[in-house]
Each structure stands twice: as structure tokens, then as C-alpha cells.
Coordinates of C-alpha atoms in Angstrom, one line a residue:
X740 CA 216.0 -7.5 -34.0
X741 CA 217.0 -7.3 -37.6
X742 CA 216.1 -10.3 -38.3
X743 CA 212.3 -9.6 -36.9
X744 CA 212.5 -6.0 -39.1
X745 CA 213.4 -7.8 -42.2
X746 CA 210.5 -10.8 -41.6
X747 CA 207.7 -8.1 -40.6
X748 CA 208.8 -6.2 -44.2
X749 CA 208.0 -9.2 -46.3
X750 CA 204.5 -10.3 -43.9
X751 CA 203.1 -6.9 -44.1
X752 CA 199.7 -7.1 -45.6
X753 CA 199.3 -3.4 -46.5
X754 CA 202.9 -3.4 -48.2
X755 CA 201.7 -6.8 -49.8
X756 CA 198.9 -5.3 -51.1
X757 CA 200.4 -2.4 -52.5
X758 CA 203.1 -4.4 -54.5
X759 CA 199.9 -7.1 -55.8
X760 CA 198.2 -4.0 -57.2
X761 CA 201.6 -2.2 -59.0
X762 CA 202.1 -5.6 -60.4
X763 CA 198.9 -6.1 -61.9
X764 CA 198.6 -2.7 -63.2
X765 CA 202.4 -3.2 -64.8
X766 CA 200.8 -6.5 -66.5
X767 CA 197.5 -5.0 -67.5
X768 CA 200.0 -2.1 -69.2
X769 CA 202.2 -4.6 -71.2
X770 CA 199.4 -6.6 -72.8
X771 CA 197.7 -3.6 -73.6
X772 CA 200.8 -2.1 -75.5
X773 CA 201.3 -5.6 -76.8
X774 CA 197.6 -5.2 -78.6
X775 CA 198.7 -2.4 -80.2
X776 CA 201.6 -4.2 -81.5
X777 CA 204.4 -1.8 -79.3
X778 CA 206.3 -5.1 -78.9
X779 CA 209.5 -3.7 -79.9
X780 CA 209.1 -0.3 -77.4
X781 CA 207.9 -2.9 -74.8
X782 CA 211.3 -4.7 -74.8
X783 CA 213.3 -1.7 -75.1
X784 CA 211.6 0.0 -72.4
X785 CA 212.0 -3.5 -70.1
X786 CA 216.2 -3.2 -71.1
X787 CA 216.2 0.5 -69.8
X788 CA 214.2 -0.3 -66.8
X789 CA 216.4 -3.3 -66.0
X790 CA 219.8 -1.2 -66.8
X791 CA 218.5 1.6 -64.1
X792 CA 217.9 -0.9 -62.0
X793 CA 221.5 -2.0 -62.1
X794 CA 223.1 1.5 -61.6
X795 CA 220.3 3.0 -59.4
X796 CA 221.9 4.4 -56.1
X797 CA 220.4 4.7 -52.7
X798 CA 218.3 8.1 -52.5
X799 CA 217.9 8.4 -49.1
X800 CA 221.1 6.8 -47.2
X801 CA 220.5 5.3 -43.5
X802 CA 221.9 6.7 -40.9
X803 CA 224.9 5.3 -39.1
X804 CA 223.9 4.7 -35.4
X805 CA 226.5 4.1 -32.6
X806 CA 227.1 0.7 -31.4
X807 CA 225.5 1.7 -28.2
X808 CA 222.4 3.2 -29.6
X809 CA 221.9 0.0 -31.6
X810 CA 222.3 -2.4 -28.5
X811 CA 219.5 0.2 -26.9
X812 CA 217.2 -0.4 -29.3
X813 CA 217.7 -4.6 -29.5
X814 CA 217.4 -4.8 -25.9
X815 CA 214.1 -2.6 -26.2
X816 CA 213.2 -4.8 -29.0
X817 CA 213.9 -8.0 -27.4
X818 CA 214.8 -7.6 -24.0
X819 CA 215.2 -11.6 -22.5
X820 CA 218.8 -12.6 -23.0
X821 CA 219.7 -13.8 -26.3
X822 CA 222.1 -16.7 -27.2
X823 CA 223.1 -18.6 -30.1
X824 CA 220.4 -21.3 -30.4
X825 CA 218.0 -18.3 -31.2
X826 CA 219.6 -17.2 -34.2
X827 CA 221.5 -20.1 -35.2
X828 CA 221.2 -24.1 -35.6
X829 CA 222.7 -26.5 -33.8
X830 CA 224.8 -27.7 -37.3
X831 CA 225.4 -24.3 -37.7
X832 CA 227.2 -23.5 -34.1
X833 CA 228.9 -26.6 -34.2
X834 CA 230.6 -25.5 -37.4
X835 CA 231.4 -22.4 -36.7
X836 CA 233.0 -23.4 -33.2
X837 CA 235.3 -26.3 -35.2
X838 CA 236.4 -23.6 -37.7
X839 CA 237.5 -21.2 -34.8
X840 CA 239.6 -24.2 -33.0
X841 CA 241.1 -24.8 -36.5
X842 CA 242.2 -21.3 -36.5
X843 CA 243.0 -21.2 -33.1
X844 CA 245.2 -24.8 -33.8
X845 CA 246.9 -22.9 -37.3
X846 CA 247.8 -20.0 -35.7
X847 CA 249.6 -21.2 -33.0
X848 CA 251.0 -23.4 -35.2
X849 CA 252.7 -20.7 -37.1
X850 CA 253.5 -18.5 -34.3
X851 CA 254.4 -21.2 -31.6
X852 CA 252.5 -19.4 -29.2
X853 CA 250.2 -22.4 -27.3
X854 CA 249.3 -20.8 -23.9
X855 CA 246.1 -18.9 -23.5
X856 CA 247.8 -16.0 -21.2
X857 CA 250.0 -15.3 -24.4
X858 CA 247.2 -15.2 -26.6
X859 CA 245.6 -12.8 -24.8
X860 CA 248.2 -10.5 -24.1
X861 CA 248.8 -10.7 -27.8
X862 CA 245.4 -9.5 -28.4
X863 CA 246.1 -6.9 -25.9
X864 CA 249.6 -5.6 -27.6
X865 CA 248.4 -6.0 -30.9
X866 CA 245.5 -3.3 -29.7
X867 CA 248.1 -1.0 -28.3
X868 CA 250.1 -1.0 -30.9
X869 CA 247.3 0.3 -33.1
X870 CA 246.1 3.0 -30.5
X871 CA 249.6 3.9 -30.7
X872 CA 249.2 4.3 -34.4
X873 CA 246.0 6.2 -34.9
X874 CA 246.7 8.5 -31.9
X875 CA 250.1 10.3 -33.6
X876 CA 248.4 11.8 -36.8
X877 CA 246.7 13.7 -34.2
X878 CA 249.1 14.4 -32.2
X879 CA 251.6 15.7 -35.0
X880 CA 248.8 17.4 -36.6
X881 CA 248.6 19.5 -33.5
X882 CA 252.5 20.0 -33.5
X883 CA 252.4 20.9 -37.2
X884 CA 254.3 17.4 -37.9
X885 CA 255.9 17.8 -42.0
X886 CA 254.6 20.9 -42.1
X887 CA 256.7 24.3 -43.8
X888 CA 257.2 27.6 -42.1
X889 CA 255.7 30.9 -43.0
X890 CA 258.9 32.9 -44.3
X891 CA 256.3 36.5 -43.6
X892 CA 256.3 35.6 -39.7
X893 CA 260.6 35.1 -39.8
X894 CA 263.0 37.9 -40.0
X895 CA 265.0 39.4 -43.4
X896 CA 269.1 37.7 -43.5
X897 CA 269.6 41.9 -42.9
X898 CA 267.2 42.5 -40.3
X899 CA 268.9 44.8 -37.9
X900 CA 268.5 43.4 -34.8
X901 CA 269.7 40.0 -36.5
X902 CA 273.1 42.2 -36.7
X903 CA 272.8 44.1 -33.2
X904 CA 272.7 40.6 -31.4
X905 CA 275.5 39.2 -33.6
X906 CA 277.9 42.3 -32.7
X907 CA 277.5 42.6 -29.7
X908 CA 277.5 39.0 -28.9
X909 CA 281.5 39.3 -30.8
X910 CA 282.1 42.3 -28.4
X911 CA 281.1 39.9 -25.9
X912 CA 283.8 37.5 -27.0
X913 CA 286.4 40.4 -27.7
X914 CA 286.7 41.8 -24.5
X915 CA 286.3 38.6 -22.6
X916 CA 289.9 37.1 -23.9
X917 CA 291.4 40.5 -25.0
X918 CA 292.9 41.8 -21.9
X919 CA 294.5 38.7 -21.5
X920 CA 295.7 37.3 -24.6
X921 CA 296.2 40.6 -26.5
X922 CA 295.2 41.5 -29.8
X923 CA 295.7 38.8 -33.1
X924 CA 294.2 37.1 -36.3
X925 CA 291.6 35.9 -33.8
X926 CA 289.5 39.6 -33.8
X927 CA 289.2 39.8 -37.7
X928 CA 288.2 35.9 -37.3
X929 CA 285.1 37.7 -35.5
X930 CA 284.1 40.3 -37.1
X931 CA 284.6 39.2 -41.0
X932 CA 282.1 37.8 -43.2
X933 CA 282.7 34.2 -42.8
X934 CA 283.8 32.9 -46.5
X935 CA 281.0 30.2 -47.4
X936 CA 278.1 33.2 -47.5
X937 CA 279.8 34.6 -50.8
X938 CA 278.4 34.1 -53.7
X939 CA 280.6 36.4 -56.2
X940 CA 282.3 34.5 -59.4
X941 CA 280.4 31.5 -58.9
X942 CA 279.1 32.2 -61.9
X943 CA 282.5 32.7 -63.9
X944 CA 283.8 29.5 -62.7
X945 CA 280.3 27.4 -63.5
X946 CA 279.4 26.6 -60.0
X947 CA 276.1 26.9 -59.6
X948 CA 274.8 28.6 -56.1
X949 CA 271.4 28.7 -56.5
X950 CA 270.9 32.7 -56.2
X951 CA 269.4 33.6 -52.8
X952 CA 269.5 29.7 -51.8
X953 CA 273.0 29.7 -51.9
X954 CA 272.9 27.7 -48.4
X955 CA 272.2 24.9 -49.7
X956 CA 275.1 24.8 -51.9
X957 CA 277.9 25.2 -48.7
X958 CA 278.6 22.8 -46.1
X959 CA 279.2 25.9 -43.9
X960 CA 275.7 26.7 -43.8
X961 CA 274.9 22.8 -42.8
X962 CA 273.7 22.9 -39.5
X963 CA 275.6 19.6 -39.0
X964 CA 278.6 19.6 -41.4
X965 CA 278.7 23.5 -41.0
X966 CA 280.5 22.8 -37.5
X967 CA 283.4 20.8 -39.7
X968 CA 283.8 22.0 -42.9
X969 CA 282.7 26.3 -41.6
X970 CA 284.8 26.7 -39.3
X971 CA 287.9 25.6 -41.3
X972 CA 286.4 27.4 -44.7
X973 CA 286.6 30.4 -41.4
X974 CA 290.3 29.5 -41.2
X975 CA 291.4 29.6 -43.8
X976 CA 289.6 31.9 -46.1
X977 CA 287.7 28.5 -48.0
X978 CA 284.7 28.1 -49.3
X979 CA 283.2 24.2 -49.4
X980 CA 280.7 22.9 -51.4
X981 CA 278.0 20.8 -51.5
X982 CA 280.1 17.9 -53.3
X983 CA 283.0 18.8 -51.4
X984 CA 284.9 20.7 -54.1
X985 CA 286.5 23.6 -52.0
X986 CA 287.8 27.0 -53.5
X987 CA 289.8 29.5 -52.0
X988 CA 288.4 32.9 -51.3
X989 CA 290.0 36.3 -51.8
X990 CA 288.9 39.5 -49.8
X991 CA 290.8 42.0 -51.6
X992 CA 291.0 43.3 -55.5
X993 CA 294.3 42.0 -57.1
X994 CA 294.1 45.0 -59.2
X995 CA 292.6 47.6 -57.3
X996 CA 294.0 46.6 -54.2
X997 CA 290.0 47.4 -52.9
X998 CA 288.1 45.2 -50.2
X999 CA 286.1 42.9 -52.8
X1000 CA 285.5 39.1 -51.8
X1001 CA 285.2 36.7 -54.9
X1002 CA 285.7 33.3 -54.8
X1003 CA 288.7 32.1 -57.1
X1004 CA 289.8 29.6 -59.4
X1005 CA 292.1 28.2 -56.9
X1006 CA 290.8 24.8 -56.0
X1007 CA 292.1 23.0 -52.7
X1008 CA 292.5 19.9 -51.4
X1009 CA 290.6 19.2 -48.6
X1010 CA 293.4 17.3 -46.8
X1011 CA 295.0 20.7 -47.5
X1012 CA 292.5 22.6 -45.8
X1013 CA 292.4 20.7 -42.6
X1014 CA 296.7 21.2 -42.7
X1015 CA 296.2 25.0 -43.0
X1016 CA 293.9 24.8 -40.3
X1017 CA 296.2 23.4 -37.7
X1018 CA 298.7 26.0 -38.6
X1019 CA 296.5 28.1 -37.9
X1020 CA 295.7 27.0 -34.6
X1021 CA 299.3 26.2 -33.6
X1022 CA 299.7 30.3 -34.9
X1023 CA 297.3 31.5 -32.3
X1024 CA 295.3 28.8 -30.1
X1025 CA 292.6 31.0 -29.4
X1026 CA 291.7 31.3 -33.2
X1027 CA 290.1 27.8 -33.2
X1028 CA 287.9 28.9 -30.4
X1029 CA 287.0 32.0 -32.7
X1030 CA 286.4 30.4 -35.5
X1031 CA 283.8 28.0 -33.8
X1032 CA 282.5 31.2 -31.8
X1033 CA 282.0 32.8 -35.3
X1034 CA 280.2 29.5 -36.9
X1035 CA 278.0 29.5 -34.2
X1036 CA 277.0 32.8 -34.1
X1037 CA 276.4 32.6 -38.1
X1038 CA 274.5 29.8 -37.9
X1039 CA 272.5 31.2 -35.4
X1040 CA 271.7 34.3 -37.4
X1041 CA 270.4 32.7 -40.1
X1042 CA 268.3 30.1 -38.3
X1043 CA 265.2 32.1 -37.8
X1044 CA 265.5 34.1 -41.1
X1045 CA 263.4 34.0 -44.1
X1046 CA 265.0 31.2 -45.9
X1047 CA 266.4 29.2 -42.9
X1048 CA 269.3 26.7 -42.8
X1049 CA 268.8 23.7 -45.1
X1050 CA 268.4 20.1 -43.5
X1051 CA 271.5 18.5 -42.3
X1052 CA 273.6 16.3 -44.8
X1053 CA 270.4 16.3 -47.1
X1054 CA 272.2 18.5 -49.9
X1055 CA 275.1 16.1 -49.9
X1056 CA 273.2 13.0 -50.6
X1057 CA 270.0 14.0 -52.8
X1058 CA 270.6 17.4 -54.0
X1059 CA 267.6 17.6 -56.1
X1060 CA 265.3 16.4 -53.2
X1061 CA 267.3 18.8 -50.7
X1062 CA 266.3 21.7 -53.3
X1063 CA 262.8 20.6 -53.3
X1064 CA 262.3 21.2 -49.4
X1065 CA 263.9 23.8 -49.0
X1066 CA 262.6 26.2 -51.9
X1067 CA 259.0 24.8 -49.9
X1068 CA 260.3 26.5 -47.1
X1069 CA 261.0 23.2 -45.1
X1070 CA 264.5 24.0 -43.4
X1071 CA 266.7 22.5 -40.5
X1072 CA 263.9 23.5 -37.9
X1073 CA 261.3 22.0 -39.4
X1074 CA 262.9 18.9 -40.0
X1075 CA 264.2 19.8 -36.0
X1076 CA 260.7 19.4 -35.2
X1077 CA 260.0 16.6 -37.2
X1078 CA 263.0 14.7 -35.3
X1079 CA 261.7 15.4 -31.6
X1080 CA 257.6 13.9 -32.6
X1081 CA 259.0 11.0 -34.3
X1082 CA 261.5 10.1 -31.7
X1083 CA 258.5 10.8 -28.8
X1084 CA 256.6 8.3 -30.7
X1085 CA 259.8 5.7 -30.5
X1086 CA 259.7 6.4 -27.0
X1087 CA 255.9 5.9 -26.5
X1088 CA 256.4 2.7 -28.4
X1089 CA 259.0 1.2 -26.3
X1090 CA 257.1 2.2 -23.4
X1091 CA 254.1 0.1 -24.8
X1092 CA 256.8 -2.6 -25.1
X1093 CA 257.6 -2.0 -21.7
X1094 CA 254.4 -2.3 -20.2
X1095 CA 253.3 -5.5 -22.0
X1096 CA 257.2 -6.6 -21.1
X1097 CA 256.3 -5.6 -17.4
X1098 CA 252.6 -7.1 -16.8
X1099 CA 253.3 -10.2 -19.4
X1100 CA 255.5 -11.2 -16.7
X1101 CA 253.4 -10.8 -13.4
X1102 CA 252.0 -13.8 -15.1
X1103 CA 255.0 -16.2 -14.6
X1104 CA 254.9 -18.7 -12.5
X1105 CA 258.0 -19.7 -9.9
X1106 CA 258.8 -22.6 -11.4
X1107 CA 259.2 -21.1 -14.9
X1108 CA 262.5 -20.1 -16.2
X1109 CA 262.9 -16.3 -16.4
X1110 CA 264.8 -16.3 -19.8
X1111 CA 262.4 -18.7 -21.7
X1112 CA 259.7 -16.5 -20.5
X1113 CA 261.5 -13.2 -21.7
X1114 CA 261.6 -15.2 -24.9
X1115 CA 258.0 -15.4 -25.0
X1116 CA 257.3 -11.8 -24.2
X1117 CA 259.6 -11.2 -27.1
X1118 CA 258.0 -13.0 -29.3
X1119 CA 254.6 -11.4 -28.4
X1120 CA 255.8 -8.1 -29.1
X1121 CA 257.2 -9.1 -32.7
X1122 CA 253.9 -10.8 -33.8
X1123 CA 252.1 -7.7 -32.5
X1124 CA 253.4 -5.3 -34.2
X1125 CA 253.8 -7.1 -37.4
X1126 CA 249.8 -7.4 -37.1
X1127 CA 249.4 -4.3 -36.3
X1128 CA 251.2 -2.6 -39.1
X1129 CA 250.2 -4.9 -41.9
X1130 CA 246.8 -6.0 -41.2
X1131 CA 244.4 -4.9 -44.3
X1132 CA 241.3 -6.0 -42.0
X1133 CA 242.4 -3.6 -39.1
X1134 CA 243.1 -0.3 -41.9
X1135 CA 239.4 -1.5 -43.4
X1136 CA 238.0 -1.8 -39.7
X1137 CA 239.4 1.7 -38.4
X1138 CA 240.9 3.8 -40.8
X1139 CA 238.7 3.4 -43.7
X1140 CA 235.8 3.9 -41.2
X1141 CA 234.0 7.2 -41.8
X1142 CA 232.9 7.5 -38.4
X1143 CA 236.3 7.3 -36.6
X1144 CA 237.0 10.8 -37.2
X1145 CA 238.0 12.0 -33.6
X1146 CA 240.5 9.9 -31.5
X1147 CA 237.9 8.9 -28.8
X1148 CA 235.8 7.6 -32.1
X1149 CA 238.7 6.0 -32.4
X1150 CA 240.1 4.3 -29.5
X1151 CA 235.9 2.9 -29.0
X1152 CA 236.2 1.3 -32.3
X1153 CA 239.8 0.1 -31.4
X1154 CA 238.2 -1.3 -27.9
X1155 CA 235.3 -2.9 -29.1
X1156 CA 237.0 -4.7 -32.1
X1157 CA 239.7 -6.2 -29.9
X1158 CA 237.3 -7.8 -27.3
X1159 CA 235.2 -9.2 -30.1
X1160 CA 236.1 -12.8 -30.8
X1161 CA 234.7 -12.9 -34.1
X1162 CA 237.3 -10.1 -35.2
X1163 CA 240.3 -11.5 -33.8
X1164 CA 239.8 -15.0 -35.2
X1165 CA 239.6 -12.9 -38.5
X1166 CA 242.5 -10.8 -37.7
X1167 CA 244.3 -14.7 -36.6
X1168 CA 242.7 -16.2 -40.0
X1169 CA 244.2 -13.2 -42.3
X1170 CA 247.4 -13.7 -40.6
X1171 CA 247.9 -17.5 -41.3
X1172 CA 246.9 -17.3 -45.4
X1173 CA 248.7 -13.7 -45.7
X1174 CA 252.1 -12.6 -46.4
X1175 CA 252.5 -11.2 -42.6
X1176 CA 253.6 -14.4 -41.1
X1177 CA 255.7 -15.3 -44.3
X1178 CA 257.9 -11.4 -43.4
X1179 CA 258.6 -12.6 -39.4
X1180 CA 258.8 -16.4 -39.8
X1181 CA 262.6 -16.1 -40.3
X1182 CA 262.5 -13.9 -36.9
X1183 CA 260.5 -16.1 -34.7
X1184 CA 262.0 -19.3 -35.9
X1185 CA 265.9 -16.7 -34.4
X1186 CA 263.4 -16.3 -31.5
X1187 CA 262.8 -20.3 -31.2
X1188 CA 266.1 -20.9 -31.6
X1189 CA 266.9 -19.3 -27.5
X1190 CA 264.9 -22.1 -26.4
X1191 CA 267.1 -24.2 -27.4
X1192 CA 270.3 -22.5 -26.2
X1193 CA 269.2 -21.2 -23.1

């Protein structure tokens, strides 16, 4: 049909006509100017025409029609079946059939993968493993995937009912073991301000706390660490850092003899800690369970605050990177979040993995070994994904494509490019003079190996 468009554009009379006439007029003009001796405006009005000529851009852009809409109108057009000899010559089918053996024979050259079932399936799991890709921006769009919270829709570190639920949850705790243990260091383990939310003569000493994100800067308020390191700062009246350096805290004025928590110059071992700790337990064996009560409930309480809890173990590795999230408002429930879509998009993966694994093998025969032919699946599933997460032609084909911009746009380009030959002998073709095969060759010649040894 295109074809037949172009041919009836350059045999239109009318059109011909038109062009003959602007032609001759255009000559006429030049040797009239020429008379007048305008030789040197004539060329430099031939160099500007020819430079806009070069930079001119399309004023009015076609369309983009739909695959379907375009086979419509070419079986309107030319509605008797079609087949190669009509558009091509027998020299030129011929050559194009020996280059796609060549590829065929290259590729499974390199990847050792000979039968036509394989091939296909690897066709098929290279086209899953793309769906699988193009599908989760969506989905963790829709989940607010490495996104930051709104501190306006969480509750101030002070908010009353913040402290109604944490005291009565301690009364909770208090009268549950009271009448049978008695009273102890275990109560004022419950209802004290746990050390590592202090902040007072930081300063003095140097350590820097980072003002109102002075979470960050305590391994008590790691929702991870915090468990550890909190509930022994709870102990024994600790405070631990982000770098581990731990200070000890004092609740009471040395010379007023007033209520007045400060952190001191008194540094401690963290072996020394951990000793003090189990002192403390051996004191009173419900105190452990207080302190951890205690952690938990302060942890809690500040989860759904303004400022949040920091992400776990961040601040102890990369500071500065730590710092940057969380003054963005990304905390320990975003990244929360964050965990549970990425590890539902591990699972979705290995349940591709599983199905290919699963129907790949309806396909073996009796007499075939079972473990050679695990081998095989294996080896399909390597090769597919490297494709699928490397391949420049299949990011140009789909991602770069303007019109995939919904994911059913998107899984009908995905379907029609992987039953189209002429794309997967590309794909095959990219994959044999490319880097790709060069990144798993060390793996599938491990995978070859099992032949061998089983």
C-alpha cells in the first residue's frame, strides 16, 4: 500500500504539472535577475534557500495510526493475500532468508541453545521478563513507590494522644506484673524518658545532633539497631551514637541536686555497656522485659510523627546520604514501603521463572534426562533476562515509544514485537556483536559445565 501511495505521488499528472510550471517560473526569475546583473544576490539567495532547506522541520506532523488501523486500511487497499514475491525479488528473499539462518546458526552458537522448543520458549521468557519490567513503574506509581510523606497529614512528637496511648499502654504493663513481682527499677524503666531522645550538652562536648533531627544521630531511634543498642542505652542510662561512640547520661543536677538530663563527658565502652546491662538483668529479670516494652513503645510513638524514624542502619554507613532522605521527609516507613513493592516484584519474577520452569518442561520427552533438561530451562532463564534487561533495541522499541503510554499500549507493543520474526532476529543479531553475551558467557559456559557432570 505504501508502496502504491509513494508511486501514484511521483505519476500524478496534476502534481507534475504544478512542479513543471514552479520550475519554469524559478528559471525565468534567475535569468531575469541575472540581466540585471544581481549575480551575487542570486547566489546568496540560492545559499539561504539551500541552508533552510537543511534545517526546515515538518509543519504539519502525520499522525501515528495503530497497527490495527494500518492493516485495515492495506487490506482495503489491497485486499488478495500478499506474499513476499510481490514486494521483493527472488535474489532479494533468498538473501535475506541465508542471513536469518546465519543468525539463527551464530546465536546458538553462542548460547548453545540448538532445539527449536528452546528457542521459542526463549522468545516467550524474554517477552515476560519485559512485561514484568514495564508493568512495575505502574504499579509502584500507584503505591507511591520512592516517594516522601507529607509531615502536615502526621502527628506533632507531643501530640497528646501520641502520650495518652503511650501511658496507658505502661499502665497496661504496670499492673499486669505488679501484683506479682512487686514494685522495682523496672517501673521508672517505664515511665522515664528513655536516654537517646536527649539532646542537652551535645553541644558542649562537640557532638553534633542535628537539632530537631536528632534521630538520626542515635542508634536508639534506629528501627533496627534501636532494638540492640535502645534498650541497653534504657539500662543503663546511655546514650549511642551514630558511630557508636556512647556517653553516659545524667538525670539529675550535680549542683542543684534538680531533675535535669544532660548528656556527660563520660564516655563508655560499649563492651562496658552490654556488662552493665546484664547486671542489670541479673538485679531484676523483669527489667530486660521493661526495657524492650519501653523501646517498643518509643519507637512506636515516634513512627507516625512529623519527622518519622530514619531508615535502618543507613545513618551508620552513609551519614550524609542518610541526612539527605530524611531532611526530604523519606523515613523508615517509606523505605518500609519501598521494601514490600520491590520484594513483590522478586516474587512476581520468580513466579515468571516458575512458569516458564513449569511449561518448558511439559515439553520433555521420556527418554530425556530430567537434570540435563532442568539445565536447559536454566539456561533459558539466564539468557532471557540478560536480553531483557540490556537490550538497547527493546528500550528503543517500547520505552522510547511515545505511544506506549498506558500499560495495555504497552503489553500490545510487547505482544506484537515478540511474534514478529523480523524483530527477534534483530534482538538475536544485537545480542551476538554486543556486550550482552560477553557479561553471561562465563555463566553459561558454569551452566555447560552440568552436562558434563551430571
Amino acid at each position: 500500500m505504501n508502496q502504491d501511495n509513494s508511486d501514484a505521488l511521483l505519476n500524478d499528472l496534476d502534481m507534475k504539472h504544478t512542479r513543471s510550471v514552479a520550475d519554469s517560473n524559478i528559471d525565468s526569475s534567475i535569468e531575469l535577475l541575472r540581466s540585471l546583473g544581481k549575480n551575487k544576490e542570486i547566489i546568496e539567495l540560492s545559499n539561504e534557500i539551500k541552508n533552510k532547506k537543511e534545517d526546515r522541520k515538518l509543519e504539519h506532523r502525520p499522525q501515528l495510526e495503530t497497527w490495527e488501523e494500518l492493516v485495515e486500511q492495506a487490506n482495503l487497499h489491497e485486499p488478495k493475500a500478499v506474499v513476499l514475491e510481490d514486494i521483493m525479488s527472488e535474489k532479494e528473499i533468498q538473501s535475506a532468508f541465508r542471513e536469518a539462518e546465519e543468525i539463527n546458526k551464530q546465536f546458538s552458537k553462542k548460547t548453545s541453545i540448538v532445539n527449536k522448543t528452546d528457542l521459542s520458549f526463549l522468545a516467550i521468557a524474554t517477552a515476560l521478563q519485559v512485561t514484568k519490567a514495564l508493568v512495575f513503574p505502574y504499579v509502584a506509581e500507584k503505591f507511591d513507590y520512592g516517594k516522601s510523606f507529607n509531615p502536615e497529614e502526621r502527628l506533632a512528637h507531643n501530640d497528646k494522644s501520641i502520650e495518652k496511648m503511650h501511658r496507658e499502654a505502661n499502665d497496661k504493663f504496670r499492673d499486669k506484673h505488679i501484683a506479682k513481682h512487686g514494685t522495682g527499677h523496672w517501673i521508672n524503666i517505664l515511665y522515664q524518658t528513655v536516654p537517646y531522645d536527649i539532646t542537652t550538652g551535645s553541644k558542649d562536648l562537640g557532638i553534633n545532633m542535628g537539632g530537631k533531627y536528632h534521630r538520626l544521630y542515635t542508634l536508639g531511634h534506629d528501627p533496627i539497631l534501636g532494638w540492640i543498642f535502645g534498650t541497653a542505652n534504657i539500662l543503663t542510662d546511655c546514650i549511642t551514637f551514630n558511630n557508636f561512640h556512647t556517653n553516659r547520661i545524667s538525670r539529675v543536677d550535680s549542683i542543684t541536686g534538680k531533675n535535669k538530663m544532660v548528656i556527660t563527658p563520660e564516655a563508655v565502652f560499649v563492651g562496658t555497656m552490654f556488662r552493665e546491662c546484664y547486671e542489670e538483668v541479673r538485679a531484676d529479670y523483669l527489667n530486660l522485659p521493661a526495657a524492650l516494652f519501653a523501646q517498643a513503645q518509643h519507637l512506636k510513638s515516634d513512627e507516625f510523627t512529623k519527622l518519622g524514624l530514619p531508615v535502618p542502619l543507613l545513618s551508620s554507613i552513609n551519614e550524609n546520604f542518610a541526612s539527605k532522605l530524611y531532611s526530604e521527609n523519606y523515613d523508615a516507613l517509606c523505605f518500609s514501603r519501598d521494601v514490600k513493592i520491590v520484594g513483590a516484584s522478586f516474587v512476581i519474577s520468580k513466579l515468571f521463572d516458575i512458569i516458564i520452569s513449569l511449561t518448558h518442561g511439559l515439553f520433555r520427552n521420556e527418554d530425556e534426562d530430567r537434570d540435563l533438561y532442568e539445565v536447559r530451562t536454566r539456561k533459558i532463564l539466564l539468557i532471557s533476562n540478560s536480553i531483557a534487561s540490556t537490550s538497547s533495541l527493546i528500550n528503543a522499541a517500547i520505552t522510547e515509544n511515545p505511544k506506549n503510554l498506558d500499560i495495555g499500549s504497552l503489553l500490545n507493543t510487547v505482544t506484537h514485537l515478540f511474534t514478529d520474526l523480523r524483530f527477534i532476529a534483530k534482538i538475536k543479531q544485537e545480542f551476538i556483536e554486543s556486550e550482552i553475551s560477553d557479561r553471561i558467557q562465563k555463566e553459561i559456559a558454569e551452566i555447560d559445565e552440568l552436562f558434563e557432570t551430571i
